[in-house]
Amino acid sequence: MENILDNAVQNGKKITVLGKTASYIPELGRVNKEYLGVCVCTGNGIYHKSGDADVRFTIQSISKVISLAVALERCGFEKTFDRVGMEPSGDSFDSLVKLDLTSDYPSNPMINSGAIAIASHLVSEVSFEKMLWFTRKLCVDDDITLDEKVYRSEMDHISRNKAIAYLLESKGILANSVEESLDFYVRMCSLSVTAASLAGFGLVLASGGIHPVTGERLLHSRVVQTVKTIMLTCGMYDGSGRFAVEVGVPSKSGVGGGILSVVDKRMGIGIFGPSLDEKGNSLAGQYVLRELSSILKLHMFADYEGE
Ligand code: GLU
């Protein structure tokens, strides 16, 4: 396994020059775009790592998976999907066009508008401290903290998300003020994880919501089923379709360069590669996942026997 990961990372490093870091959040723009790390977590929590798998970076949009899971646990399926749809938007993650023109609620919980709507309802349900505690558990990583610098940097450059939040408020979708909703949303985006933390979280999802080491149930299986399906259809921004065809593994990316991938019943995969393509997905990270999918036979719809 380690050899396969090393090769993929070595080759992936070569294309990190072709992408860009997410400079619309200045603190993310300053990150070294040559970083590339991967971690695969299998069995009862066995970690296989290569490259920069222990470097901390902010979780960004991957937190949308956690917020959706907690919303489903606390508010239930119907209430949650009353405020946000479950269809791919086909637009960029920070778009407000459809929300303004053709729909009364966000397309899905994996884009900014959907996640801000979910955050505004979570404000009434659960404290940020509790969310942090639960994120540590889900990621099997007690060292996750709030990255104050990134949090500040995003709060100082929040205009676009503020516009989305006001639009949501005008449509009656927010349960709390624009300020409270955005503060909760940005805090969740600013949690510092590693590729290894994401791999741990991936394994919990791959195991149907069970903690791989303690055996404790952290999420209901129906919640995990819903979350993984939405990751497959909407998790890679407006690149979700191609990624599903090429890799065939439910995944969620973030503009910090992270990707969380779940190979059902088998493994969790975490990626860190902050050099992004034009859609906001880690460029080299996607390369590594294409390689792993083909070499380790991970595509959920492939007929490897019949080939
Ligand atoms: N905090 C980022 C934003 O709201 C998250 C975007 C992402 O990772 O897709 O713009």
Short mmCIF file of C-alpha atoms and ligand atoms in Angstrom, two decimals:
data_model
loop_
_atom_site.label_atom_id
_atom_site.label_comp_id
_atom_site.label_asym_id
_atom_site.label_seq_id
_atom_site.Cartn_x
_atom_site.Cartn_y
_atom_site.Cartn_z
CA MET A 1 0.00 0.00 0.00
CA GLU A 2 2.72 2.50 1.02
CA ASN A 3 4.45 2.10 -2.39
CA ILE A 4 1.26 2.80 -4.27
CA LEU A 5 0.65 5.94 -2.20
CA ASP A 6 4.27 7.13 -2.61
CA ASN A 7 4.12 6.77 -6.39
CA ALA A 8 0.82 8.60 -6.67
CA VAL A 9 2.10 11.44 -4.47
CA GLN A 10 5.42 11.69 -6.32
CA ASN A 11 3.70 11.99 -9.69
CA GLY A 12 0.93 14.19 -8.33
CA LYS A 13 3.47 16.69 -6.96
CA LYS A 14 4.51 17.46 -10.55
CA ILE A 15 1.12 18.97 -11.39
CA THR A 16 0.73 21.14 -8.28
CA VAL A 17 2.35 24.01 -10.26
CA LEU A 18 -0.66 24.08 -12.59
CA GLY A 19 -3.24 25.10 -9.98
CA LYS A 20 -3.79 27.97 -7.55
CA THR A 21 -4.49 28.30 -3.85
CA ALA A 22 -7.80 29.85 -2.76
CA SER A 23 -6.61 33.45 -2.54
CA TYR A 24 -10.14 34.88 -2.14
CA ILE A 25 -9.49 34.01 1.51
CA PRO A 26 -6.04 35.69 1.84
CA GLU A 27 -4.79 33.36 4.56
CA LEU A 28 -5.46 30.35 2.29
CA GLY A 29 -3.73 32.14 -0.59
CA ARG A 30 -0.51 32.12 1.45
CA VAL A 31 -0.34 28.33 1.82
CA ASN A 32 2.48 26.55 -0.08
CA LYS A 33 0.77 25.02 -3.11
CA GLU A 34 3.37 22.27 -3.44
CA TYR A 35 2.00 20.41 -0.43
CA LEU A 36 0.54 17.02 -1.27
CA GLY A 37 -0.37 14.30 1.19
CA VAL A 38 -2.61 11.26 1.27
CA CYS A 39 -3.75 8.95 4.03
CA VAL A 40 -5.74 5.73 3.74
CA CYS A 41 -7.41 4.37 6.88
CA THR A 42 -8.53 0.74 6.91
CA GLY A 43 -9.69 -2.00 9.29
CA ASN A 44 -9.78 -0.99 12.93
CA GLY A 45 -8.00 2.28 12.26
CA ILE A 46 -4.77 1.36 10.50
CA TYR A 47 -3.25 4.44 8.86
CA HIS A 48 -1.19 4.32 5.64
CA LYS A 49 0.35 7.69 4.78
CA SER A 50 2.45 9.39 2.15
CA GLY A 51 3.69 12.96 1.67
CA ASP A 52 2.21 15.78 3.76
CA ALA A 53 -0.43 13.66 5.45
CA ASP A 54 0.13 15.20 8.91
CA VAL A 55 0.23 18.87 7.89
CA ARG A 56 -2.69 20.87 9.34
CA PHE A 57 -4.98 22.84 7.05
CA THR A 58 -8.55 24.07 7.32
CA ILE A 59 -11.39 21.71 6.58
CA GLN A 60 -13.45 24.36 4.70
CA SER A 61 -16.34 22.82 2.76
CA ILE A 62 -15.74 19.31 4.06
CA SER A 63 -17.33 20.59 7.29
CA LYS A 64 -20.59 20.73 5.29
CA VAL A 65 -20.69 16.92 5.58
CA ILE A 66 -20.48 17.15 9.38
CA SER A 67 -23.09 19.92 9.60
CA LEU A 68 -25.48 17.98 7.37
CA ALA A 69 -25.00 14.83 9.44
CA VAL A 70 -25.66 16.69 12.71
CA ALA A 71 -28.70 18.46 11.22
CA LEU A 72 -30.13 15.10 10.12
CA GLU A 73 -29.46 13.61 13.57
CA ARG A 74 -31.01 16.53 15.45
CA CYS A 75 -33.76 17.84 13.17
CA GLY A 76 -34.62 14.73 11.18
CA PHE A 77 -34.80 14.07 7.46
CA GLU A 78 -37.98 15.99 6.63
CA LYS A 79 -37.23 19.18 8.52
CA THR A 80 -33.70 19.31 7.12
CA PHE A 81 -34.78 18.83 3.51
CA ASP A 82 -37.60 21.36 3.94
CA ARG A 83 -34.97 24.10 3.80
CA VAL A 84 -32.45 22.70 1.37
CA GLY A 85 -32.73 20.42 -1.68
CA MET A 86 -30.74 17.34 -2.64
CA GLU A 87 -30.02 18.08 -6.29
CA PRO A 88 -26.64 18.97 -7.81
CA SER A 89 -26.64 22.67 -8.67
CA GLY A 90 -24.28 22.56 -11.64
CA ASP A 91 -23.12 26.02 -10.54
CA SER A 92 -20.04 27.08 -8.60
CA PHE A 93 -20.05 26.55 -4.84
CA ASP A 94 -20.58 30.23 -4.03
CA SER A 95 -23.23 30.95 -6.65
CA LEU A 96 -26.49 32.66 -5.74
CA VAL A 97 -27.95 32.80 -9.24
CA LYS A 98 -30.36 29.85 -9.04
CA LEU A 99 -31.35 30.72 -5.51
CA ASP A 100 -32.33 34.18 -6.69
CA LEU A 101 -33.91 33.35 -10.03
CA THR A 102 -35.44 29.91 -10.09
CA SER A 103 -35.71 28.42 -6.64
CA ASP A 104 -36.88 29.29 -3.15
CA TYR A 105 -34.29 27.18 -1.39
CA PRO A 106 -30.65 26.14 -1.97
CA SER A 107 -30.08 23.21 -4.36
CA ASN A 108 -28.15 21.07 -1.85
CA PRO A 109 -26.29 21.18 1.50
CA MET A 110 -22.80 20.89 -0.07
CA ILE A 111 -22.76 24.41 -1.59
CA ASN A 112 -22.38 27.61 0.41
CA SER A 113 -26.05 28.65 0.29
CA GLY A 114 -27.19 25.23 1.49
CA ALA A 115 -24.60 25.02 4.23
CA ILE A 116 -25.35 28.54 5.50
CA ALA A 117 -29.06 27.60 5.67
CA ILE A 118 -28.16 24.45 7.65
CA ALA A 119 -25.78 26.44 9.89
CA SER A 120 -28.50 28.95 10.75
CA HIS A 121 -30.70 26.12 12.04
CA LEU A 122 -27.86 24.43 13.89
CA VAL A 123 -27.25 27.67 15.83
CA SER A 124 -30.49 26.93 17.75
CA GLU A 125 -29.64 23.25 18.23
CA VAL A 126 -26.00 22.90 19.22
CA SER A 127 -23.07 25.06 20.38
CA PHE A 128 -19.92 25.43 18.29
CA GLU A 129 -17.96 23.81 21.17
CA LYS A 130 -20.16 20.72 20.91
CA MET A 131 -19.61 20.64 17.14
CA LEU A 132 -15.85 20.85 17.68
CA TRP A 133 -16.01 18.00 20.20
CA PHE A 134 -18.06 15.87 17.80
CA THR A 135 -15.76 16.68 14.84
CA ARG A 136 -12.79 15.44 16.90
CA LYS A 137 -14.67 12.20 17.54
CA LEU A 138 -15.73 11.71 13.93
CA CYS A 139 -12.18 12.35 12.70
CA VAL A 140 -10.59 10.28 15.48
CA ASP A 141 -8.36 13.32 16.10
CA ASP A 142 -8.30 15.19 19.45
CA ASP A 143 -5.94 17.85 18.12
CA ILE A 144 -8.46 19.58 15.88
CA THR A 145 -8.82 23.25 16.85
CA LEU A 146 -10.18 26.47 15.38
CA ASP A 147 -7.57 28.10 13.13
CA GLU A 148 -8.05 31.69 14.33
CA LYS A 149 -6.03 33.22 11.49
CA VAL A 150 -8.08 31.59 8.76
CA TYR A 151 -11.31 32.32 10.65
CA ARG A 152 -10.38 36.03 10.88
CA SER A 153 -9.24 36.15 7.28
CA GLU A 154 -12.52 34.69 6.03
CA MET A 155 -14.63 36.91 8.32
CA ASP A 156 -12.78 39.95 6.94
CA HIS A 157 -13.59 38.89 3.35
CA ILE A 158 -17.12 37.64 3.82
CA SER A 159 -19.04 39.87 1.34
CA ARG A 160 -20.13 37.11 -1.03
CA ASN A 161 -21.32 34.74 1.70
CA LYS A 162 -23.04 37.70 3.35
CA ALA A 163 -24.90 38.38 0.09
CA ILE A 164 -25.97 34.72 0.01
CA ALA A 165 -27.07 34.87 3.66
CA TYR A 166 -29.16 38.02 3.12
CA LEU A 167 -30.79 36.41 0.09
CA LEU A 168 -31.61 33.36 2.23
CA GLU A 169 -33.00 35.65 4.93
CA SER A 170 -35.18 37.47 2.40
CA LYS A 171 -36.65 34.10 1.40
CA GLY A 172 -37.38 33.20 5.03
CA ILE A 173 -34.91 30.31 5.12
CA LEU A 174 -32.66 31.45 7.98
CA ALA A 175 -33.62 30.50 11.53
CA ASN A 176 -31.15 32.93 13.12
CA SER A 177 -29.57 36.25 12.17
CA VAL A 178 -27.24 36.59 9.19
CA GLU A 179 -24.35 37.33 11.59
CA GLU A 180 -24.94 34.31 13.86
CA SER A 181 -25.46 31.99 10.90
CA LEU A 182 -22.28 33.11 9.14
CA ASP A 183 -20.20 33.02 12.31
CA PHE A 184 -21.21 29.38 12.91
CA TYR A 185 -20.62 28.51 9.24
CA VAL A 186 -17.16 30.13 9.08
CA ARG A 187 -16.08 28.58 12.40
CA MET A 188 -16.92 25.14 11.06
CA CYS A 189 -14.94 25.90 7.86
CA SER A 190 -11.93 27.00 9.95
CA LEU A 191 -11.33 23.76 11.84
CA SER A 192 -7.78 22.53 11.33
CA VAL A 193 -7.49 18.92 10.19
CA THR A 194 -4.94 16.70 8.43
CA ALA A 195 -5.28 14.19 5.61
CA ALA A 196 -5.11 11.57 8.39
CA SER A 197 -8.09 13.13 10.23
CA LEU A 198 -10.13 13.04 7.03
CA ALA A 199 -9.16 9.40 6.44
CA GLY A 200 -10.35 8.56 9.98
CA PHE A 201 -13.67 10.32 9.32
CA GLY A 202 -13.93 8.51 5.99
CA LEU A 203 -13.58 5.17 7.73
CA VAL A 204 -16.37 6.07 10.19
CA LEU A 205 -18.63 6.80 7.19
CA ALA A 206 -17.43 3.67 5.37
CA SER A 207 -18.38 1.67 8.48
CA GLY A 208 -21.94 3.04 8.48
CA GLY A 209 -21.33 5.49 11.35
CA ILE A 210 -19.42 3.23 13.75
CA HIS A 211 -16.15 4.37 15.34
CA PRO A 212 -13.52 1.93 14.01
CA VAL A 213 -11.55 1.68 17.26
CA THR A 214 -14.15 1.87 20.03
CA GLY A 215 -17.05 0.32 18.10
CA GLU A 216 -19.28 3.17 19.32
CA ARG A 217 -22.10 4.27 17.00
CA LEU A 218 -21.54 7.96 16.20
CA LEU A 219 -24.17 8.42 13.49
CA HIS A 220 -27.34 6.55 12.53
CA SER A 221 -26.93 4.38 9.44
CA ARG A 222 -29.74 6.19 7.56
CA VAL A 223 -27.94 9.50 8.16
CA VAL A 224 -24.68 8.04 6.85
CA GLN A 225 -26.48 6.59 3.82
CA THR A 226 -27.95 10.02 2.98
CA VAL A 227 -24.69 11.88 3.52
CA LYS A 228 -22.67 9.48 1.32
CA THR A 229 -25.24 9.69 -1.48
CA ILE A 230 -25.16 13.49 -1.45
CA MET A 231 -21.36 13.39 -1.42
CA LEU A 232 -21.43 11.25 -4.57
CA THR A 233 -23.83 13.54 -6.44
CA CYS A 234 -22.81 16.97 -5.11
CA GLY A 235 -19.52 16.68 -3.18
CA MET A 236 -17.04 17.88 -5.79
CA TYR A 237 -18.75 21.17 -6.69
CA ASP A 238 -19.67 21.44 -10.37
CA GLY A 239 -17.09 18.75 -11.11
CA SER A 240 -19.11 16.07 -9.26
CA GLY A 241 -20.35 14.24 -12.36
CA ARG A 242 -16.96 13.75 -14.03
CA PHE A 243 -15.36 12.83 -10.70
CA ALA A 244 -18.06 10.20 -10.04
CA VAL A 245 -17.50 8.69 -13.49
CA GLU A 246 -13.70 8.69 -13.20
CA VAL A 247 -13.19 7.80 -9.53
CA GLY A 248 -16.52 6.34 -8.44
CA VAL A 249 -16.07 7.04 -4.74
CA PRO A 250 -18.30 9.42 -2.69
CA SER A 251 -16.09 12.41 -1.85
CA LYS A 252 -16.22 15.97 -0.57
CA SER A 253 -13.64 18.62 -1.29
CA GLY A 254 -12.83 21.95 0.34
CA VAL A 255 -10.99 25.04 -0.90
CA GLY A 256 -8.32 24.46 1.77
CA GLY A 257 -7.16 21.60 -0.48
CA GLY A 258 -8.74 18.73 1.41
CA ILE A 259 -10.71 15.83 -0.02
CA LEU A 260 -12.59 13.29 2.08
CA SER A 261 -13.37 10.01 0.29
CA VAL A 262 -15.36 7.01 1.46
CA VAL A 263 -14.89 3.55 0.00
CA ASP A 264 -17.88 1.76 1.45
CA LYS A 265 -17.08 -1.07 3.90
CA ARG A 266 -13.38 -0.79 3.02
CA MET A 267 -11.56 2.46 3.80
CA GLY A 268 -11.52 6.18 4.36
CA ILE A 269 -9.16 8.35 2.31
CA GLY A 270 -7.95 11.84 3.19
CA ILE A 271 -6.10 14.17 0.83
CA PHE A 272 -4.33 17.47 1.32
CA GLY A 273 -3.30 19.35 -1.82
CA PRO A 274 -3.99 23.09 -1.74
CA SER A 275 -3.28 23.72 -5.43
CA LEU A 276 -6.83 23.91 -6.83
CA ASP A 277 -8.38 23.63 -10.30
CA GLU A 278 -10.80 26.27 -11.61
CA LYS A 279 -13.76 24.59 -9.84
CA GLY A 280 -12.07 24.66 -6.43
CA ASN A 281 -11.04 20.99 -6.22
CA SER A 282 -7.50 19.89 -5.33
CA LEU A 283 -5.79 19.34 -8.67
CA ALA A 284 -3.18 16.80 -7.58
CA GLY A 285 -5.60 15.36 -5.02
CA GLN A 286 -7.96 14.32 -7.79
CA TYR A 287 -5.04 12.79 -9.68
CA VAL A 288 -4.08 10.73 -6.61
CA LEU A 289 -7.67 9.54 -6.22
CA ARG A 290 -7.93 8.54 -9.89
CA GLU A 291 -4.73 6.52 -9.46
CA LEU A 292 -5.88 4.86 -6.22
CA SER A 293 -9.31 4.08 -7.68
CA SER A 294 -7.78 2.31 -10.64
CA ILE A 295 -4.93 0.49 -8.85
CA LEU A 296 -6.86 -0.51 -5.72
CA LYS A 297 -10.09 -1.17 -7.66
CA LEU A 298 -12.24 1.26 -5.73
CA HIS A 299 -14.87 2.41 -8.26
CA MET A 300 -18.24 1.54 -6.75
CA PHE A 301 -19.78 0.53 -10.10
CA ALA A 302 -16.84 -1.20 -11.77
CA ASP A 303 -17.09 -4.87 -12.65
CA TYR A 304 -13.48 -5.77 -11.90
CA GLU A 305 -14.12 -9.53 -12.20
CA GLY A 306 -15.71 -9.19 -15.63
CA GLU A 307 -12.95 -7.05 -17.13
N1 GLU B 1 -15.27 28.84 3.69
C1 GLU B 1 -15.33 28.69 2.27
C2 GLU B 1 -16.34 29.65 1.68
O1 GLU B 1 -17.36 29.82 2.21
C3 GLU B 1 -15.68 27.29 1.94
C4 GLU B 1 -15.73 27.04 0.48
C5 GLU B 1 -15.37 25.66 0.08
O2 GLU B 1 -14.49 25.02 0.66
O3 GLU B 1 -15.99 25.21 -0.89
O4 GLU B 1 -16.14 30.25 0.67
#
